[in-house]
């Protein structure tokens, strides 16, 4: 590969690896991804050493046979005797291979493999090794995600074979099904055997939260006309609401924070403040 083509191809394979990695994590969150990567690395190391990695197989060097007179460089074949060697020289296959060999020799100067700056043969081997690892990484994830890729391709072919009217009809049908489903969910009664208050989502709040806020305790305010409030928080909050303010106004008592714990409306108003009782006469 040329230097420019090599960089483009490596960038493409690297981006593809990143995409497959993130897609695998999203679709299979329960799978230990570190184990999968370790298996890919070990398999790559073994196949690289053995020279059996797909697309990077180590072939026998034809230079070992160049000095043999019975070896044909164009056909890359070693013949057993002179007669078979001489007879094959007039064949169409040999002549075709000779033309291809001459073209390859002429194009070797234009398609030299990339050699990094300040590097050499060792640096070139390392760059090939990195590229081979990326390719094996993609091939392995293609095997792991084979079913998803197959289903996706079938879905795309199915969409491409449909007309615009069929696609619109399917979209309309899906919307109708969703509306019916949402209506049925809204009509279902809420299961609430303990009669707990409903939360913001329309469902009963947890029972522990019900007990924590004391929502089972009833507080009655005589000033508000014996109106009941459930829970201490709701009772203390009602002192600033219009009902309690109106009752205090009718009694001609200022609605101050000192009276926020009062729950009596008789001639002598009792106020409980930190354990002390303050008695105030009504004017």
CSV table of C-alpha atoms in Angstrom, one decimal:
chain,number,residue,atom,x,y,z
A,1,UNK,CA,0.0,0.0,0.0
A,2,UNK,CA,1.0,3.6,-0.6
A,3,UNK,CA,1.6,5.8,2.5
A,4,UNK,CA,-1.6,7.8,1.9
A,5,UNK,CA,-3.7,4.7,1.3
A,6,UNK,CA,-2.2,2.9,4.3
A,7,UNK,CA,-3.1,5.8,6.6
A,8,UNK,CA,-6.7,6.0,5.3
A,9,UNK,CA,-7.3,2.3,5.6
A,10,UNK,CA,-5.9,2.1,9.1
A,11,UNK,CA,-8.0,5.1,10.2
A,12,UNK,CA,-11.1,3.4,8.7
A,13,UNK,CA,-10.4,0.1,10.5
A,14,UNK,CA,-9.7,1.9,13.8
A,15,UNK,CA,-13.0,3.8,13.6
A,16,UNK,CA,-14.8,0.6,12.8
A,17,UNK,CA,-13.2,-1.1,15.9
A,18,UNK,CA,-14.4,1.8,18.1
A,19,UNK,CA,-17.9,1.6,16.8
A,20,UNK,CA,-18.2,-2.2,17.2
A,21,UNK,CA,-16.7,-2.0,20.7
A,22,UNK,CA,-19.3,0.6,21.9
A,23,UNK,CA,-22.2,-1.3,20.1
A,24,UNK,CA,-21.2,-4.5,21.8
A,25,UNK,CA,-21.2,-2.9,25.2
A,26,UNK,CA,-24.6,-1.3,24.7
A,27,UNK,CA,-26.3,-4.5,23.3
A,28,UNK,CA,-24.7,-6.9,25.8
A,29,UNK,CA,-24.1,-5.0,29.0
A,30,UNK,CA,-23.9,-8.2,31.2
A,31,UNK,CA,-20.9,-9.6,29.2
A,32,UNK,CA,-17.5,-9.1,30.7
A,33,UNK,CA,-15.8,-7.1,27.9
A,34,UNK,CA,-12.3,-7.4,29.3
A,35,UNK,CA,-12.5,-11.2,29.0
A,36,UNK,CA,-13.6,-10.9,25.3
A,37,UNK,CA,-10.7,-8.5,24.6
A,38,UNK,CA,-8.2,-10.8,26.3
A,39,UNK,CA,-9.4,-13.7,24.2
A,40,UNK,CA,-9.0,-11.7,21.0
A,41,UNK,CA,-5.5,-10.7,22.0
A,42,UNK,CA,-4.4,-14.2,22.9
A,43,UNK,CA,-5.8,-15.7,19.7
A,44,UNK,CA,-4.1,-13.0,17.7
A,45,UNK,CA,-0.7,-13.6,19.3
A,46,UNK,CA,-0.9,-17.3,18.7
A,47,UNK,CA,-2.0,-17.0,15.1
A,48,UNK,CA,0.6,-14.3,14.3
A,49,UNK,CA,3.4,-16.4,15.7
A,50,UNK,CA,2.2,-19.5,13.8
A,51,UNK,CA,1.8,-17.5,10.6
A,52,UNK,CA,-1.8,-18.6,10.2
A,53,UNK,CA,-3.6,-15.3,10.7
A,54,UNK,CA,-6.4,-14.8,8.2
A,55,UNK,CA,-5.1,-12.5,5.4
A,56,UNK,CA,-1.6,-12.5,6.8
A,57,UNK,CA,-0.5,-16.1,6.2
A,58,UNK,CA,3.3,-16.7,5.9
A,59,UNK,CA,4.0,-18.2,2.5
A,60,UNK,CA,7.1,-20.0,1.4
A,61,UNK,CA,9.6,-17.7,-0.2
A,62,UNK,CA,9.9,-18.4,-3.9
A,63,UNK,CA,13.5,-17.2,-3.9
A,64,UNK,CA,14.4,-20.6,-2.5
A,65,UNK,CA,13.5,-22.2,-5.9
A,66,UNK,CA,14.9,-19.5,-8.2
A,67,UNK,CA,18.2,-21.3,-8.7
A,68,UNK,CA,16.4,-24.5,-9.7
A,69,UNK,CA,16.2,-24.8,-13.5
A,70,UNK,CA,12.8,-26.6,-13.3
A,71,UNK,CA,11.1,-23.7,-11.4
A,72,UNK,CA,8.8,-21.3,-13.3
A,73,UNK,CA,8.6,-17.9,-11.7
A,74,UNK,CA,5.5,-16.9,-13.7
A,75,UNK,CA,3.5,-19.9,-12.6
A,76,UNK,CA,5.3,-20.2,-9.2
A,77,UNK,CA,5.6,-23.9,-9.7
A,78,UNK,CA,8.4,-26.5,-9.5
A,79,UNK,CA,8.4,-29.2,-12.1
A,80,UNK,CA,9.8,-32.7,-11.7
A,81,UNK,CA,11.5,-33.1,-15.1
A,82,UNK,CA,12.6,-31.2,-18.2
A,83,UNK,CA,9.9,-32.5,-20.5
A,84,UNK,CA,7.0,-31.2,-18.4
A,85,UNK,CA,8.8,-27.9,-17.9
A,86,UNK,CA,9.4,-27.4,-21.6
A,87,UNK,CA,5.9,-28.5,-22.6
A,88,UNK,CA,4.2,-26.0,-20.2
A,89,UNK,CA,6.1,-23.0,-21.7
A,90,UNK,CA,3.9,-23.1,-24.8
A,91,UNK,CA,0.6,-23.2,-22.8
A,92,UNK,CA,-1.8,-20.3,-22.6
A,93,UNK,CA,-1.8,-20.2,-18.9
A,94,UNK,CA,2.0,-19.8,-18.8
A,95,UNK,CA,1.9,-17.0,-21.3
A,96,UNK,CA,-0.8,-15.2,-19.4
A,97,UNK,CA,1.1,-15.5,-16.1
A,98,UNK,CA,4.2,-14.1,-17.8
A,99,UNK,CA,2.3,-11.0,-18.8
A,100,UNK,CA,1.0,-10.5,-15.3
A,101,UNK,CA,4.5,-11.0,-13.9
A,102,UNK,CA,5.9,-8.3,-16.1
A,103,UNK,CA,3.2,-5.9,-15.1
A,104,UNK,CA,3.8,-6.6,-11.4
A,105,UNK,CA,7.5,-6.0,-11.8
A,106,UNK,CA,6.8,-2.7,-13.5
A,107,UNK,CA,4.4,-1.6,-10.8
A,108,UNK,CA,6.5,-2.6,-7.8
A,109,UNK,CA,8.2,0.8,-7.8
A,110,UNK,CA,4.9,2.7,-7.7
A,111,UNK,CA,3.3,0.5,-5.0
A,112,UNK,CA,6.0,0.2,-2.4
A,113,UNK,CA,5.0,-0.5,1.2
A,114,UNK,CA,5.2,2.4,3.6
A,115,UNK,CA,8.4,2.7,5.6
A,116,UNK,CA,8.2,5.2,8.6
A,117,UNK,CA,10.7,7.9,9.1
A,118,UNK,CA,13.8,6.8,11.0
A,119,UNK,CA,12.5,3.2,10.9
A,120,UNK,CA,13.4,0.2,9.0
A,121,UNK,CA,12.3,-3.4,8.5
A,122,UNK,CA,11.4,-3.8,12.2
A,123,UNK,CA,9.2,-0.7,12.2
A,124,UNK,CA,7.4,-1.9,9.1
A,125,UNK,CA,6.7,-5.2,10.7
A,126,UNK,CA,5.3,-3.5,13.8
A,127,UNK,CA,3.0,-1.4,11.7
A,128,UNK,CA,1.8,-4.5,9.8
A,129,UNK,CA,1.3,-6.2,13.1
A,130,UNK,CA,-0.9,-3.3,14.5
A,131,UNK,CA,-3.0,-3.3,11.3
A,132,UNK,CA,-3.4,-7.1,11.4
A,133,UNK,CA,-4.6,-6.9,15.1
A,134,UNK,CA,-7.2,-4.3,14.1
A,135,UNK,CA,-8.4,-6.5,11.3
A,136,UNK,CA,-8.6,-9.6,13.5
A,137,UNK,CA,-10.5,-7.4,16.1
A,138,UNK,CA,-13.1,-6.5,13.5
A,139,UNK,CA,-13.5,-10.1,12.3
A,140,UNK,CA,-14.0,-11.4,15.8
A,141,UNK,CA,-16.7,-8.9,16.6
A,142,UNK,CA,-18.3,-9.7,13.3
A,143,UNK,CA,-18.6,-13.3,14.5
A,144,UNK,CA,-19.9,-12.3,18.0
A,145,UNK,CA,-22.5,-9.9,16.5
A,146,UNK,CA,-23.4,-12.1,13.5
A,147,UNK,CA,-27.1,-12.6,14.4
A,148,UNK,CA,-27.6,-8.9,14.9
A,149,UNK,CA,-25.9,-8.0,11.7
A,150,UNK,CA,-27.9,-10.6,9.8
A,151,UNK,CA,-31.2,-9.4,11.2
A,152,UNK,CA,-30.3,-5.7,10.4
A,153,UNK,CA,-29.4,-6.6,6.8
A,154,UNK,CA,-32.7,-8.4,6.4
A,155,UNK,CA,-34.6,-5.5,7.9
A,156,UNK,CA,-32.9,-3.1,5.5
A,157,UNK,CA,-33.7,-5.3,2.5
A,158,UNK,CA,-37.3,-5.6,3.7
A,159,UNK,CA,-37.6,-1.8,3.9
A,160,UNK,CA,-36.0,-1.3,0.5
A,161,UNK,CA,-38.5,-3.7,-1.1
A,162,UNK,CA,-41.5,-1.8,0.2
A,163,UNK,CA,-43.3,1.1,-1.5
A,164,UNK,CA,-44.0,4.4,0.1
A,165,UNK,CA,-47.6,3.6,0.6
A,166,UNK,CA,-46.8,0.4,2.5
A,167,UNK,CA,-44.3,2.2,4.8
A,168,UNK,CA,-46.9,4.9,5.6
A,169,UNK,CA,-49.5,2.2,6.4
A,170,UNK,CA,-47.1,0.4,8.7
A,171,UNK,CA,-46.3,3.7,10.5
A,172,UNK,CA,-50.0,4.5,11.0
A,173,UNK,CA,-50.7,1.0,12.3
A,174,UNK,CA,-47.8,1.3,14.8
A,175,UNK,CA,-49.2,4.6,16.1
A,176,UNK,CA,-52.7,3.1,16.5
A,177,UNK,CA,-51.3,0.2,18.4
A,178,UNK,CA,-49.4,2.5,20.8
A,179,UNK,CA,-52.4,4.7,21.4
A,180,UNK,CA,-54.6,1.6,22.2
A,181,UNK,CA,-51.9,0.3,24.6
A,182,UNK,CA,-51.5,3.6,26.4
A,183,UNK,CA,-55.3,3.9,26.8
A,184,UNK,CA,-55.6,0.4,28.2
A,185,UNK,CA,-52.8,1.2,30.7
A,186,UNK,CA,-54.6,4.4,31.9
A,187,UNK,CA,-57.9,2.5,32.3
A,188,UNK,CA,-56.3,-0.2,34.6
A,189,UNK,CA,-57.2,0.3,38.3
A,190,UNK,CA,-54.2,1.1,40.6
A,191,UNK,CA,-53.5,-1.7,43.1
A,192,UNK,CA,-53.6,0.1,46.5
A,193,UNK,CA,-54.8,-2.2,49.2
A,194,UNK,CA,-53.4,-0.1,52.1
A,195,UNK,CA,-55.0,3.1,50.7
A,196,UNK,CA,-51.6,4.9,50.5
A,197,UNK,CA,-51.4,8.4,49.0
A,198,UNK,CA,-50.5,8.6,45.3
A,199,UNK,CA,-47.2,10.0,44.1
A,200,UNK,CA,-46.3,12.2,41.1
A,201,UNK,CA,-46.5,9.2,38.8
A,202,UNK,CA,-50.1,8.3,39.8
A,203,UNK,CA,-48.9,5.3,41.8
A,204,UNK,CA,-49.0,4.7,45.5
A,205,UNK,CA,-45.9,5.9,47.4
A,206,UNK,CA,-43.7,3.2,49.2
A,207,UNK,CA,-45.0,2.1,52.5
A,208,UNK,CA,-41.7,3.0,54.3
A,209,UNK,CA,-42.1,6.6,53.1
A,210,UNK,CA,-45.7,6.6,54.3
A,211,UNK,CA,-44.5,5.6,57.8
A,212,UNK,CA,-41.4,7.9,57.8
A,213,UNK,CA,-43.5,11.1,57.2
A,214,UNK,CA,-46.2,9.9,59.6
A,215,UNK,CA,-49.0,10.1,57.0
A,216,UNK,CA,-51.1,7.7,59.0
A,217,UNK,CA,-51.5,10.2,61.9
A,218,UNK,CA,-54.4,12.6,61.8
A,219,UNK,CA,-54.1,16.2,63.1
A,220,UNK,CA,-57.2,18.2,63.7
A,221,UNK,CA,-57.2,22.0,63.8
A,222,UNK,CA,-60.2,23.6,65.6
A,223,UNK,CA,-59.4,27.0,64.2
A,224,UNK,CA,-59.9,25.6,60.7
A,225,UNK,CA,-63.3,24.2,61.7
A,226,UNK,CA,-61.9,20.8,62.9
A,227,UNK,CA,-60.4,20.2,59.4
A,228,UNK,CA,-58.1,17.1,59.4
A,229,UNK,CA,-54.5,17.0,58.2
A,230,UNK,CA,-52.6,13.8,57.7
A,231,UNK,CA,-49.0,13.9,58.7
A,232,UNK,CA,-47.0,16.4,60.8
A,233,UNK,CA,-45.6,18.1,57.8
A,234,UNK,CA,-49.0,18.8,56.2
A,235,UNK,CA,-50.3,20.1,59.6
A,236,UNK,CA,-47.4,22.5,60.1
A,237,UNK,CA,-47.7,23.7,56.5
A,238,UNK,CA,-51.4,24.6,56.8
A,239,UNK,CA,-50.7,27.4,59.2
A,240,UNK,CA,-49.7,29.6,56.3
A,241,UNK,CA,-52.6,28.6,54.1
A,242,UNK,CA,-55.8,30.6,53.6
A,243,UNK,CA,-58.0,28.4,55.8
A,244,UNK,CA,-56.0,28.9,59.0
A,245,UNK,CA,-55.3,32.6,58.2
A,246,UNK,CA,-59.0,33.2,57.8
A,247,UNK,CA,-59.8,31.4,61.1
A,248,UNK,CA,-57.2,33.5,63.0
A,249,UNK,CA,-58.6,36.6,61.4
A,250,UNK,CA,-62.1,35.7,62.6
A,251,UNK,CA,-60.7,35.3,66.2
A,252,UNK,CA,-58.9,38.7,65.8
A,253,UNK,CA,-55.5,37.1,66.5
A,254,UNK,CA,-52.4,37.9,64.4
A,255,UNK,CA,-51.2,34.9,62.5
A,256,UNK,CA,-47.6,34.9,63.6
A,257,UNK,CA,-45.0,32.2,63.8
A,258,UNK,CA,-45.4,32.0,67.6
A,259,UNK,CA,-48.9,30.6,67.1
A,260,UNK,CA,-48.1,28.0,64.4
A,261,UNK,CA,-48.5,25.1,66.9
A,262,UNK,CA,-51.9,26.3,68.3
A,263,UNK,CA,-54.8,23.9,67.8
A,264,UNK,CA,-57.3,25.3,70.2
A,265,UNK,CA,-60.0,28.0,69.7
A,266,UNK,CA,-61.4,28.8,73.1
A,267,UNK,CA,-61.3,31.8,75.4
A,268,UNK,CA,-57.8,31.0,76.7
A,269,UNK,CA,-55.5,30.2,73.8
A,270,UNK,CA,-52.8,27.7,74.7
A,271,UNK,CA,-49.6,27.7,72.7
A,272,UNK,CA,-47.0,24.9,73.1
A,273,UNK,CA,-43.4,26.3,72.5
A,274,UNK,CA,-40.6,23.9,73.2
A,275,UNK,CA,-42.4,22.3,76.2
A,276,UNK,CA,-43.5,25.7,77.7
A,277,UNK,CA,-47.2,26.7,77.8
A,278,UNK,CA,-48.0,30.4,77.1
A,279,UNK,CA,-51.5,31.4,78.0
A,280,UNK,CA,-52.9,34.4,76.2
A,281,UNK,CA,-56.3,36.0,76.8
A,282,UNK,CA,-58.6,36.8,74.0
A,283,UNK,CA,-59.4,40.4,73.6
